[in-house]
């Protein structure tokens, strides 16, 4: 079954490392659906979290190919693993006319989201949390009218 | 070492430390400083080819035939882009190369300056690893790493892009590093003993075991071990194109090459075996045919140094990651001797009933198979056979009897026409005492024909055999068998006076062939022969191997000879056409 998989790559922080990883994935016929990459507590080590869609078998092959990259130290498919804290960040701009405002405030309260900016017709909100919580929040805001939003994509840390 | 040293000098010093004494290259503005250093380095010989693609294939032929790393130096921009086909060829066949390209000055990178090209971006998918040198301080380590990466694990090409200002920059307190620090690169050589024991167990239980060997055997020098394992256990052997020579072609246990143009016996053995011991192979689609029906009755043991190859195309029951030589040595320890069985009788019967065959007798035209078959017994035993790509390549695989590894050099993975001539030159330079026979087609030879100059000027012992069928034969064969003889763009005689549509039977076929290969050879000071009569094949072959130095022989061969057996693309291996059925 084709499913979205979350992959965490640990690599040497060298120029071009992201290009190497991403070009290998596209070269093998897959699309990166989300990606976030940055140096870590050790400036020489780079961590990349990304999502790709495929069967377990396909993803296993991609993981093996990634492991072949000289600068890649470790690759983990964390999709089926429990011992990871996975978080995502969202900024969303929602239509908020007077009549709807309190309903939105209520949602913000329930989700412990934060207001970044308010205008006559729009509210800009930020929220971080597990990806499912983010999706749910967006879903509930949908009826109010979303002008735009951006999701960071997952980041994961071993418990 | 001197206290202060230039980038170019560091490169030369790395060569010396890594045991490089031959370099293939072509200069230009961005690498003048490196070539300038080579000018005085009498211990490192530079072979100037006539095209950068030729330089890379030559280094590739040198590397495949000697087991050493092949080294190439080219300039930036067009020099760099001309290496792409050669690098991709080497990558597909796991050949260790170092390709050094010059680059524009660091300060100009990214500004579309003259002869600037993103070499690191271009070569990313076709190298094992690549580098752009940003600071001279990095250069010694990059060079050390590059050689290490190229030759260890599963070998492959490594590209290093060196900006010209770094070649002239100076480094203080230089010392060539004696170790590498690559936390992400740790090839596994020793196979897991438990798995090896399991494999030995399966071998003793199997009724119809089959050894399926490939290029990995050549690469890890495991031919002795394969031979011993096969002989101890009486297991029949099939070898991929890349593995030919690892096992004696005329051995009783040897069934030939499997796959699209493999033997009936090899293909049927793959379909019928109950245990497949795959070593140093990658289950390429040219071998397996339809994957759904491939070796379905077999338990599969796969031994390979590259974990990503295991399970890539075929489900594997006993994976063993490791170096073929090391794993086989262990496996031989654990495996019990096995007696010959019905299975041996069966496969040998297939071999007898469906041999490779051609019929030269009573034919006025030369058959290419006959030319290649005639080499057996005429050329010295340790001759290196090099091929281009097409029908002649398959006949070279089928009809020449290989005895030793590294005696067949051919572009297997990428199938690069034009590989042959420069690769043969590289092989001859690496093996000055051996005879090198290039088996080429009239199409392929023209793809790097300029290297005739390199062959002559270096007086290499390369005998160029051109099977001239005046067609792009292999493509014409597909058109013949599957496209209703619509010979679109495959006739090499075709000129502007030809009718729009011609399936080869037209009366007004141009008489002459362009170019005249004999005149061409002559203009490169190479002795040329044209052979049109079957009776002249053997005498001519005998003559050309009797002297040292290059020779070119053009054989006017039967134009529409097809390669058989053939498993049409995507079909199962038992849907093999042993013969022209029409
Ligand atoms: C660079 C390149 N271009 C095109 C092809 C496709 N191709 C495969 S075999 C072949 C014909 C080769 O003709 P020739 O060298 O005359 O050999 P023959 O098949 O006639 O023996 C072609 C065009 C290729 N393999 N490589």
XYZ file of C-alpha atoms and ligand atoms in Angstrom:
767
model
C 0.000 0.000 0.000
C 1.266 3.461 -0.884
C 1.546 5.531 2.269
C 3.326 8.638 3.335
C 6.572 7.829 5.123
C 8.571 10.105 7.376
C 12.279 9.800 6.860
C 14.999 11.258 9.039
C 18.463 11.573 7.513
C 21.578 12.397 9.498
C 24.386 13.636 7.290
C 27.653 15.547 7.269
C 26.902 19.253 7.034
C 28.653 19.976 3.740
C 27.670 22.251 0.866
C 25.383 20.387 -1.498
C 24.252 17.725 0.941
C 20.575 18.613 0.525
C 20.953 18.564 -3.262
C 22.537 15.117 -3.136
C 19.733 13.704 -1.048
C 16.889 15.319 -2.936
C 18.286 14.540 -6.382
C 18.734 10.893 -5.455
C 15.095 10.691 -4.423
C 13.744 12.289 -7.584
C 16.183 10.259 -9.714
C 14.584 7.086 -8.341
C 11.138 8.368 -9.281
C 9.804 9.688 -5.974
C 8.536 13.082 -4.931
C 9.475 14.811 -1.719
C 6.197 16.010 -0.224
C 7.636 17.988 2.641
C 11.139 18.712 3.787
C 12.916 20.520 6.564
C 16.639 20.474 6.985
C 19.071 22.181 9.315
C 22.329 21.889 11.207
C 22.088 20.364 14.676
C 23.690 20.775 18.121
C 26.836 19.683 16.297
C 27.375 22.203 13.485
C 29.064 19.480 11.415
C 25.934 17.367 11.445
C 22.918 18.104 9.315
C 19.473 16.642 9.921
C 16.840 16.329 7.287
C 13.218 15.373 7.883
C 11.141 14.650 4.856
C 8.030 12.874 3.683
C 7.664 10.660 0.615
C 4.888 8.405 -0.548
C 5.418 4.732 -1.343
C 4.970 1.160 -0.189
C 7.088 -0.147 2.710
C 9.129 -2.094 0.197
C 9.730 0.923 -2.043
C 10.724 3.070 0.890
C 13.122 0.427 2.138
C 14.887 0.568 -1.232
C 15.119 4.348 -1.115
C 16.519 4.166 2.406
C 19.207 1.755 1.193
C 20.086 4.056 -1.696
C 20.295 7.056 0.623
C 22.575 5.086 2.901
C 24.972 4.721 -0.023
C 25.567 8.463 -0.195
C 29.029 9.075 1.178
C 27.959 12.043 3.296
C 24.941 10.304 4.787
C 25.564 8.800 8.211
C 22.169 7.407 9.066
C 18.720 7.059 7.535
C 15.599 6.112 9.452
C 12.057 5.538 8.344
C 10.219 6.592 11.484
C 6.688 6.120 10.137
C 5.978 3.001 12.164
C 8.068 3.930 15.159
C 6.545 5.043 18.429
C 9.526 6.487 20.244
C 9.726 9.712 18.299
C 8.347 13.091 19.169
C 7.004 14.495 15.952
C 6.017 18.138 15.632
C 4.897 20.502 12.959
C 4.386 24.237 12.809
C 1.559 26.101 11.098
C 0.843 29.733 10.264
C -2.648 30.312 8.960
C -4.667 33.353 7.913
C -8.419 32.983 8.365
C -11.373 35.184 7.422
C -12.831 36.557 10.646
C -15.788 38.873 10.240
C -17.394 40.173 13.434
C -20.041 37.517 13.577
C -17.567 34.640 13.314
C -14.851 36.022 15.489
C -15.852 34.454 18.798
C -16.166 31.029 17.191
C -12.610 31.323 15.943
C -11.342 32.567 19.294
C -12.905 29.542 20.868
C -11.060 27.207 18.524
C -7.810 29.050 19.169
C -8.394 28.517 22.862
C -9.171 24.829 22.569
C -6.130 24.160 20.398
C -3.875 26.447 22.463
C -2.948 28.258 19.276
C -1.608 31.790 19.282
C -2.807 34.899 17.512
C -0.084 36.656 15.552
C -2.067 39.404 13.901
C -5.648 40.648 13.739
C -7.235 42.968 11.203
C -10.809 43.936 10.430
C -11.386 40.881 8.297
C -8.477 38.475 8.969
C -6.827 36.716 11.859
C -3.370 35.220 11.553
C -2.744 32.298 13.858
C 0.208 30.091 14.680
C 0.043 26.569 15.998
C 2.581 23.851 16.670
C 1.956 20.264 17.558
C 1.611 16.780 16.177
C 0.769 16.780 12.464
C -2.690 15.329 13.096
C -3.571 18.182 15.406
C -2.467 20.659 12.760
C -4.585 18.961 10.118
C -7.604 18.947 12.413
C -7.195 22.644 13.175
C -7.066 23.499 9.486
C -10.101 21.346 8.845
C -12.104 23.177 11.510
C -11.058 26.571 10.192
C -11.951 25.694 6.626
C -15.618 26.788 6.828
C -14.572 30.305 7.897
C -12.566 30.851 4.764
C -8.810 30.389 4.701
C -6.818 32.962 2.807
C -3.550 31.063 3.024
C -1.524 28.842 5.261
C 1.926 27.322 5.443
C 2.935 24.114 7.196
C 6.544 23.516 8.096
C 6.513 19.760 7.551
C 7.432 17.368 10.304
C 10.443 17.465 12.554
C 11.209 14.450 14.664
C 13.304 13.783 17.732
C 13.889 10.470 19.428
C 12.311 10.381 22.904
C 57.900 17.648 1.274
C 58.417 21.300 0.636
C 57.103 23.768 3.150
C 54.905 25.618 0.663
C 53.255 23.809 -2.192
C 50.801 24.716 -4.972
C 47.474 23.012 -5.557
C 48.755 21.545 -8.808
C 51.760 20.068 -6.990
C 49.440 18.581 -4.378
C 47.528 16.822 -7.142
C 50.728 15.320 -8.554
C 51.894 14.329 -5.100
C 48.572 12.566 -4.515
C 49.079 10.633 -7.758
C 52.477 9.480 -6.555
C 51.114 8.477 -3.174
C 48.285 6.542 -4.786
C 50.559 4.749 -7.234
C 49.316 6.485 -10.366
C 51.753 6.366 -13.265
C 49.387 6.773 -16.234
C 46.940 9.587 -16.837
C 44.524 10.137 -19.672
C 43.662 13.710 -20.464
C 43.053 16.725 -22.556
C 44.151 20.214 -21.563
C 42.532 23.642 -21.502
C 42.819 26.972 -19.721
C 41.548 25.793 -16.359
C 44.019 22.912 -16.043
C 47.198 24.403 -17.491
C 48.754 24.590 -14.014
C 48.194 20.850 -13.466
C 49.495 19.882 -16.908
C 52.444 22.174 -16.294
C 53.369 20.120 -13.251
C 52.965 16.914 -15.250
C 55.439 18.285 -17.804
C 58.256 17.608 -15.376
C 56.823 14.521 -13.745
C 58.627 11.915 -15.811
C 57.322 9.101 -13.623
C 53.739 9.923 -14.590
C 52.962 9.448 -18.262
C 50.154 11.460 -19.807
C 48.233 9.948 -22.698
C 46.727 12.733 -24.739
C 43.592 11.438 -26.409
C 41.750 13.265 -29.175
C 38.504 13.760 -27.263
C 37.644 13.897 -23.558
C 35.147 11.061 -23.952
C 38.023 9.024 -25.340
C 40.126 9.919 -22.304
C 37.498 8.657 -19.870
C 36.855 5.406 -21.745
C 40.608 4.870 -22.045
C 41.027 5.330 -18.297
C 38.078 2.962 -17.852
C 39.681 0.295 -20.058
C 42.930 0.780 -18.183
C 41.146 0.386 -14.846
C 39.054 -2.651 -15.808
C 42.013 -4.500 -17.287
C 44.526 -3.736 -14.526
C 42.352 -3.411 -11.426
C 43.961 -0.026 -10.726
C 42.198 3.327 -10.522
C 41.959 5.125 -13.871
C 42.759 8.829 -13.788
C 41.512 11.541 -16.130
C 42.254 15.257 -16.289
C 40.184 17.615 -18.424
C 39.467 21.288 -18.557
C 36.324 23.136 -17.465
C 33.157 23.708 -19.494
C 33.149 21.649 -22.693
C 36.062 19.539 -21.503
C 34.056 18.635 -18.444
C 30.775 17.993 -20.258
C 32.557 15.749 -22.788
C 33.351 13.344 -19.959
C 29.728 12.689 -19.023
C 29.109 9.589 -21.174
C 32.371 8.079 -20.012
C 31.630 8.692 -16.361
C 28.108 7.293 -16.660
C 29.523 4.213 -18.408
C 31.989 3.657 -15.573
C 29.322 4.193 -12.922
C 26.978 1.607 -14.376
C 29.761 -0.991 -14.471
C 31.346 -0.011 -11.109
C 34.711 1.054 -12.523
C 37.075 3.002 -10.235
C 37.975 6.324 -11.851
C 39.167 9.705 -10.694
C 38.012 12.428 -13.065
C 39.629 15.758 -12.363
C 38.128 18.722 -14.155
C 39.359 22.256 -14.081
C 36.899 24.920 -13.020
C 36.841 28.696 -13.422
C 38.284 30.779 -10.598
C 36.388 30.464 -7.322
C 35.452 34.148 -7.536
C 33.800 33.630 -10.923
C 31.781 30.521 -10.049
C 28.088 31.196 -10.423
C 28.456 34.067 -12.858
C 28.155 32.095 -16.123
C 31.732 32.975 -16.872
C 33.650 31.666 -19.855
C 33.781 27.856 -19.904
C 31.988 27.563 -16.601
C 29.735 24.595 -16.048
C 28.270 23.095 -12.903
C 30.322 19.909 -12.962
C 29.268 18.830 -9.486
C 25.611 19.194 -10.454
C 26.125 17.413 -13.772
C 27.976 14.452 -12.340
C 25.971 13.997 -9.132
C 23.798 11.148 -10.411
C 26.585 9.414 -12.355
C 29.412 9.351 -9.829
C 29.928 7.436 -6.625
C 30.833 10.773 -5.082
C 32.021 14.159 -6.270
C 33.715 17.284 -4.997
C 34.122 20.940 -5.746
C 37.278 22.206 -4.084
C 36.499 25.514 -2.405
C 39.740 26.068 -0.481
C 43.220 24.777 -1.001
C 43.238 23.481 2.581
C 40.625 20.902 1.577
C 42.506 19.627 -1.461
C 44.803 17.025 0.166
C 41.920 15.375 2.019
C 39.620 15.450 -0.972
C 42.222 13.707 -3.112
C 42.871 11.098 -0.442
C 39.158 10.466 0.032
C 38.468 10.358 -3.683
C 40.959 7.554 -4.318
C 39.728 5.688 -1.262
C 36.086 5.959 -2.272
C 36.773 5.071 -5.911
C 38.533 1.802 -5.167
C 36.867 0.489 -1.999
C 33.460 -1.077 -1.410
C 31.592 -1.203 -4.672
C 34.040 0.739 -6.837
C 32.964 3.661 -8.963
C 33.953 6.965 -10.534
C 34.676 10.009 -8.377
C 34.799 13.507 -9.891
C 36.854 16.370 -8.493
C 36.282 19.875 -9.806
C 39.298 22.105 -9.108
C 39.051 25.864 -9.746
C 42.115 27.169 -11.512
C 43.027 29.607 -8.734
C 43.246 26.677 -6.334
C 45.731 24.929 -8.618
C 48.053 27.913 -8.345
C 47.317 28.798 -4.711
C 49.893 27.775 -2.120
C 49.442 25.686 0.981
C 51.773 25.823 3.970
C 52.784 22.751 5.961
C 51.439 20.330 3.424
C 51.395 16.644 4.159
C 49.490 14.019 2.184
C 46.974 12.550 4.642
C 47.468 8.934 5.570
C 43.927 8.190 6.567
C 40.388 9.216 5.761
C 37.582 10.156 8.093
C 34.289 9.212 6.492
C 31.667 8.444 9.134
C 29.027 7.869 6.460
C 31.066 5.407 4.412
C 31.868 2.037 5.897
C 31.777 -0.752 3.320
C 31.105 -4.189 4.773
C 33.533 -6.842 3.537
C 33.012 -9.768 5.883
C 29.767 -11.589 5.301
C 27.625 -12.579 8.275
C 28.782 -16.063 9.279
C 25.325 -17.201 10.341
C 23.969 -16.313 6.925
C 26.871 -18.024 5.202
C 26.193 -21.196 7.195
C 22.529 -20.983 6.240
C 23.578 -20.693 2.607
C 25.840 -23.746 2.927
C 22.909 -25.601 4.442
C 20.626 -24.693 1.571
C 23.265 -25.834 -0.897
C 23.408 -29.283 0.673
C 19.606 -29.547 0.589
C 19.130 -28.287 -2.957
C 18.308 -30.609 -5.808
C 18.746 -28.135 -8.627
C 21.262 -25.508 -7.506
C 22.653 -22.910 -9.890
C 25.499 -20.415 -9.543
C 24.741 -17.056 -11.142
C 27.861 -14.892 -11.221
C 28.633 -11.406 -12.475
C 30.982 -8.453 -12.526
C 31.363 -8.509 -8.748
C 33.482 -11.645 -9.102
C 35.886 -9.846 -11.430
C 35.975 -6.810 -9.159
C 36.798 -8.725 -5.997
C 39.145 -11.188 -7.709
C 36.967 -14.055 -6.589
C 37.329 -16.203 -9.729
C 39.464 -18.827 -7.964
C 36.864 -19.167 -5.228
C 33.953 -19.443 -7.659
C 35.786 -22.118 -9.587
C 36.531 -24.028 -6.426
C 32.984 -23.785 -5.115
C 31.510 -24.949 -8.397
C 33.899 -27.851 -8.725
C 33.465 -28.982 -5.110
C 29.707 -28.979 -5.433
C 29.251 -29.747 -9.126
C 26.898 -26.798 -9.372
C 26.366 -25.519 -12.909
C 27.351 -21.914 -13.568
C 25.849 -19.092 -15.589
C 27.682 -15.795 -15.955
C 26.424 -12.362 -16.888
C 28.156 -10.371 -19.594
C 30.161 -8.566 -16.920
C 31.238 -11.777 -15.266
C 32.519 -13.574 -18.378
C 36.027 -14.867 -17.820
C 35.505 -15.510 -14.105
C 34.662 -19.056 -15.032
C 36.239 -20.958 -17.918
C 33.848 -20.698 -20.862
C 34.610 -24.212 -22.042
C 34.203 -25.884 -18.657
C 31.662 -28.670 -18.428
C 29.761 -26.882 -15.644
C 29.519 -23.653 -17.591
C 26.182 -23.015 -19.271
C 26.991 -19.644 -20.794
C 25.448 -16.254 -20.435
C 21.784 -15.953 -19.420
C 19.334 -13.293 -20.504
C 18.228 -11.636 -23.704
C 20.956 -13.175 -25.841
C 21.874 -15.917 -23.440
C 22.010 -19.612 -24.131
C 19.004 -21.903 -23.949
C 20.717 -23.908 -21.208
C 21.498 -20.865 -19.046
C 18.003 -19.444 -19.341
C 16.247 -22.714 -18.697
C 18.511 -23.442 -15.760
C 17.483 -20.096 -14.253
C 13.833 -20.937 -14.725
C 14.128 -24.452 -13.312
C 16.633 -24.176 -10.477
C 15.446 -24.629 -6.899
C 18.405 -22.759 -5.433
C 19.938 -19.700 -7.023
C 23.304 -18.633 -5.643
C 23.723 -15.131 -7.042
C 27.148 -13.593 -6.488
C 28.204 -10.114 -7.574
C 25.217 -9.672 -9.832
C 22.378 -7.173 -9.868
C 19.513 -9.021 -11.556
C 19.555 -6.620 -14.484
C 16.473 -6.688 -16.705
C 18.606 -7.794 -19.660
C 19.277 -10.937 -17.616
C 15.990 -11.614 -15.855
C 13.484 -10.845 -18.599
C 9.995 -10.729 -17.106
C 10.612 -10.445 -13.358
C 7.261 -11.996 -12.488
C 8.279 -15.342 -13.933
C 11.986 -15.209 -13.116
C 13.405 -18.122 -11.092
C 10.097 -18.582 -9.275
C 10.960 -22.072 -8.066
C 14.177 -20.981 -6.425
C 15.344 -20.069 -2.974
C 17.581 -17.092 -3.649
C 20.930 -16.497 -1.966
C 22.341 -13.102 -2.923
C 25.914 -12.190 -2.106
C 26.881 -8.601 -2.891
C 29.005 -5.836 -1.465
C 26.278 -3.283 -2.096
C 23.344 -3.701 0.313
C 21.156 -1.595 -1.992
C 21.416 -4.270 -4.685
C 20.003 -6.955 -2.449
C 16.276 -7.222 -2.925
C 16.260 -4.380 -5.465
C 14.722 -6.404 -8.294
C 14.151 -9.905 -6.939
C 13.031 -11.187 -3.547
C 16.012 -12.646 -1.710
C 15.751 -15.351 0.952
C 19.312 -15.344 2.201
C 20.961 -11.950 1.783
C 24.705 -11.797 2.440
C 26.347 -8.388 2.308
C 30.066 -8.624 1.789
C 33.000 -8.956 -0.535
C 32.496 -11.880 -2.920
C 35.982 -13.302 -2.366
C 35.689 -13.208 1.411
C 32.176 -14.608 1.508
C 32.929 -17.396 -0.968
C 36.083 -18.377 0.924
C 33.963 -18.846 4.042
C 31.191 -20.562 2.135
C 33.656 -23.100 0.698
C 34.704 -23.916 4.285
C 31.157 -24.767 5.303
C 29.762 -26.293 2.171
C 29.647 -30.065 1.784
C 30.901 -31.609 -1.444
C 28.035 -32.532 -3.695
C 27.917 -35.319 -6.242
C 26.733 -34.867 -9.790
C 23.011 -35.445 -10.118
C 20.192 -35.677 -12.632
C 20.173 -31.925 -12.650
C 23.688 -31.902 -14.085
C 22.631 -34.366 -16.741
C 19.594 -32.278 -17.586
C 21.415 -28.988 -18.004
C 24.134 -30.668 -20.005
C 21.500 -32.161 -22.263
C 20.113 -28.671 -22.857
C 23.597 -27.526 -23.674
C 24.005 -30.303 -26.212
C 20.578 -29.987 -27.757
C 20.570 -26.207 -28.086
C 24.134 -25.078 -28.638
C 25.052 -21.685 -29.976
C 25.295 -22.157 -33.683
C 26.013 -20.556 -37.002
C 26.693 -22.061 -40.367
C 29.583 -20.575 -42.288
C 30.053 -23.541 -44.581
C 28.686 -23.062 -48.077
C 28.189 -19.345 -47.456
C 29.980 -16.888 -49.660
C 29.575 -14.082 -47.201
C 31.460 -13.893 -43.951
C 29.416 -14.469 -40.814
C 30.488 -12.281 -37.903
C 30.133 -15.257 -35.543
C 32.726 -17.084 -37.614
C 35.214 -14.235 -37.323
C 34.883 -14.183 -33.561
C 34.931 -17.966 -33.218
C 38.090 -18.041 -35.315
C 39.895 -15.951 -32.723
C 39.823 -18.978 -30.406
C 43.137 -20.683 -30.844
C 44.689 -17.901 -32.910
C 45.074 -15.196 -30.282
C 47.220 -15.744 -27.176
C 45.324 -17.113 -24.141
C 45.665 -13.935 -22.102
C 44.345 -11.709 -24.885
C 42.059 -8.909 -23.778
C 38.859 -8.687 -25.772
C 37.198 -5.278 -25.894
C 33.859 -4.649 -27.570
C 31.646 -1.831 -28.625
C 27.883 -2.116 -28.405
C 25.508 -3.947 -30.689
C 25.237 -7.358 -32.311
C 28.996 -7.809 -32.474
C 29.132 -7.332 -28.702
C 26.709 -10.181 -28.142
C 28.545 -12.465 -30.568
C 31.783 -11.590 -28.786
C 30.134 -12.677 -25.534
C 28.768 -15.869 -27.065
C 31.554 -17.182 -29.266
C 34.869 -16.218 -27.754
C 36.026 -18.678 -25.084
C 37.100 -16.680 -22.051
C 39.547 -18.256 -19.664
C 40.557 -15.501 -17.290
C 38.826 -12.621 -15.567
C 39.504 -9.098 -16.876
C 39.825 -10.413 -20.415
C 36.502 -8.987 -21.583
C 35.954 -5.245 -21.391
C 32.532 -4.133 -22.508
C 29.994 -1.480 -21.630
C 27.359 -3.662 -20.028
C 25.216 -1.362 -17.945
C 25.032 1.742 -20.096
C 25.632 0.089 -23.454
C 27.809 2.882 -24.767
C 28.641 2.783 -28.474
C 32.066 4.323 -28.905
C 33.410 2.732 -25.746
C 35.522 0.193 -27.558
C 38.400 1.932 -29.288
C 39.469 4.197 -26.428
C 38.921 1.423 -23.861
C 41.081 -0.916 -25.937
C 43.817 1.717 -26.041
C 43.601 2.118 -22.266
C 43.802 -1.639 -21.795
C 46.826 -1.874 -24.085
C 48.572 0.897 -22.174
C 47.924 -0.941 -18.923
C 49.036 -4.271 -20.387
C 51.856 -3.536 -22.821
C 52.772 -7.220 -23.150
C 49.332 -8.430 -24.090
C 47.345 -8.497 -27.291
C 44.177 -6.439 -27.236
C 41.451 -7.292 -29.701
C 38.715 -4.765 -30.284
C 35.547 -6.241 -31.722
C 33.509 -3.347 -33.079
C 30.726 -2.514 -35.486
C 30.827 -0.027 -38.313
C 28.408 2.155 -36.346
C 30.176 2.068 -32.989
C 33.709 2.510 -34.318
C 32.747 5.852 -35.823
C 31.740 7.181 -32.428
C 35.323 7.604 -31.256
C 37.233 7.026 -34.473
C 39.476 10.013 -33.744
C 41.327 7.832 -31.231
C 43.029 6.031 -34.121
C 45.566 8.820 -33.713
C 46.084 7.917 -30.054
C 46.450 4.254 -31.048
C 49.100 5.005 -33.617
C 51.028 7.605 -31.653
C 51.283 5.343 -28.605
C 51.957 2.296 -30.744
C 49.435 0.282 -28.765
C 49.008 -3.398 -29.525
C 45.342 -3.073 -30.433
C 43.812 -5.016 -33.302
C 40.639 -3.368 -34.452
C 38.133 -5.759 -36.000
C 35.201 -3.997 -37.613
C 32.201 -6.186 -38.418
C 30.934 -4.096 -41.269
C 27.290 -4.877 -41.985
C 26.576 -1.292 -43.088
C 23.775 -1.228 -40.571
C 23.240 -0.231 -36.998
C 22.794 -3.935 -36.728
C 21.261 -4.419 -33.334
C 18.584 -1.801 -33.938
C 17.981 -3.182 -37.422
C 17.518 -6.620 -35.836
C 14.700 -5.280 -33.635
C 13.146 -3.593 -36.659
C 13.471 -6.852 -38.562
C 11.897 -9.000 -35.843
C 9.370 -6.681 -34.248
C 8.844 -3.676 -36.521
C 7.955 -5.241 -39.830
C 11.369 -4.599 -41.393
C 10.856 -0.858 -41.336
C 14.574 -0.014 -41.452
C 14.194 3.552 -40.349
C 17.565 5.301 -39.896
C 19.576 2.129 -39.434
C 21.202 1.783 -42.855
C 24.667 3.323 -42.845
C 24.912 3.237 -46.648
C 21.828 5.305 -47.160
C 22.367 8.497 -49.178
C 20.147 11.217 -50.629
C 19.424 9.202 -53.774
C 17.926 6.278 -51.881
C 14.163 5.699 -52.057
C 12.228 6.961 -49.039
C 11.344 3.472 -47.945
C 13.836 0.636 -48.121
C 13.920 -2.640 -46.230
C 17.309 -3.547 -47.592
C 16.073 -5.323 -50.697
C 16.189 -2.339 -53.026
C 18.184 -2.725 -56.223
C 19.798 0.703 -56.303
C 21.788 0.234 -53.120
C 24.914 2.437 -53.088
C 27.995 0.389 -53.945
C 30.537 2.059 -51.748
C 30.779 2.499 -48.031
C 31.582 5.811 -46.380
C 34.134 6.157 -44.868
C 36.657 3.946 -46.559
C 38.076 2.366 -43.392
C 41.287 1.276 -45.079
C 42.089 4.767 -46.326
C 41.111 6.087 -42.945
C 43.472 3.684 -41.183
C 46.116 4.620 -43.703
C 45.780 8.299 -42.929
C 46.414 7.456 -39.286
C 49.457 5.340 -40.321
C 47.691 2.176 -39.187
C 47.833 -0.936 -41.347
C 44.389 -1.689 -42.717
C 42.915 -4.861 -44.200
C 39.630 -5.544 -45.918
C 38.377 -9.109 -45.789
C 35.492 -10.172 -47.995
C 36.058 -13.880 -48.424
C 35.544 -16.395 -45.573
C 38.740 -18.171 -46.604
C 40.750 -15.070 -45.786
C 39.469 -14.670 -42.232
C 41.881 -17.027 -40.492
C 45.024 -16.024 -42.423
C 44.340 -12.357 -41.808
C 43.763 -12.889 -38.086
C 47.001 -14.864 -37.914
C 48.862 -12.120 -39.679
C 47.689 -9.280 -37.474
C 48.541 -11.058 -34.235
C 52.001 -11.866 -35.558
C 53.223 -8.304 -35.141
C 53.074 -5.744 -32.365
C 51.299 -2.462 -32.835
C 47.888 -1.483 -34.091
C 46.045 -2.931 -37.052
C 42.581 -2.443 -38.456
C 40.623 -5.154 -40.216
C 37.306 -4.527 -41.827
C 35.215 -7.649 -42.372
C 32.475 -7.309 -44.940
C 29.949 -9.470 -43.136
C 26.520 -10.802 -44.002
C 24.382 -7.687 -43.664
C 21.267 -9.104 -42.078
C 22.617 -11.721 -39.722
C 20.673 -11.713 -36.438
C 21.766 -12.544 -32.906
C 20.181 -15.677 -31.500
C 19.030 -16.990 -29.135
C 16.825 -14.087 -28.176
C 14.377 -13.488 -25.368
C 12.295 -10.566 -26.618
C 12.272 -7.609 -24.190
C 9.903 -8.159 -21.272
C 9.288 -11.842 -22.031
C 10.055 -14.759 -19.743
C 13.362 -16.533 -20.108
C 11.686 -19.713 -21.342
C 10.050 -17.830 -24.200
C 13.448 -17.929 -25.829
C 13.766 -17.944 -29.603
C 16.690 -20.220 -30.316
C 16.609 -19.639 -33.996
C 15.141 -17.458 -36.655
C 11.614 -18.896 -36.691
C 10.623 -17.416 -40.036
C 25.796 6.084 -27.875
C 24.745 5.138 -28.303
N 23.800 5.530 -29.176
C 22.834 4.679 -29.578
C 22.767 3.412 -29.077
C 21.661 2.469 -29.519
N 22.232 1.318 -30.218
C 22.440 0.128 -29.617
S 23.167 -0.995 -30.625
C 23.168 0.093 -31.913
C 23.726 -0.302 -33.243
C 25.184 -0.550 -33.217
O 25.638 -0.664 -34.535
P 27.102 -1.188 -34.850
O 28.095 -0.522 -33.997
O 27.315 -1.098 -36.316
O 27.062 -2.702 -34.368
P 26.193 -3.937 -34.892
O 24.975 -4.014 -34.058
O 25.913 -3.710 -36.343
O 27.083 -5.102 -34.626
C 22.611 1.312 -31.545
C 22.422 2.437 -32.443
C 23.760 3.054 -28.138
N 23.783 1.864 -27.557
N 24.735 3.913 -27.785
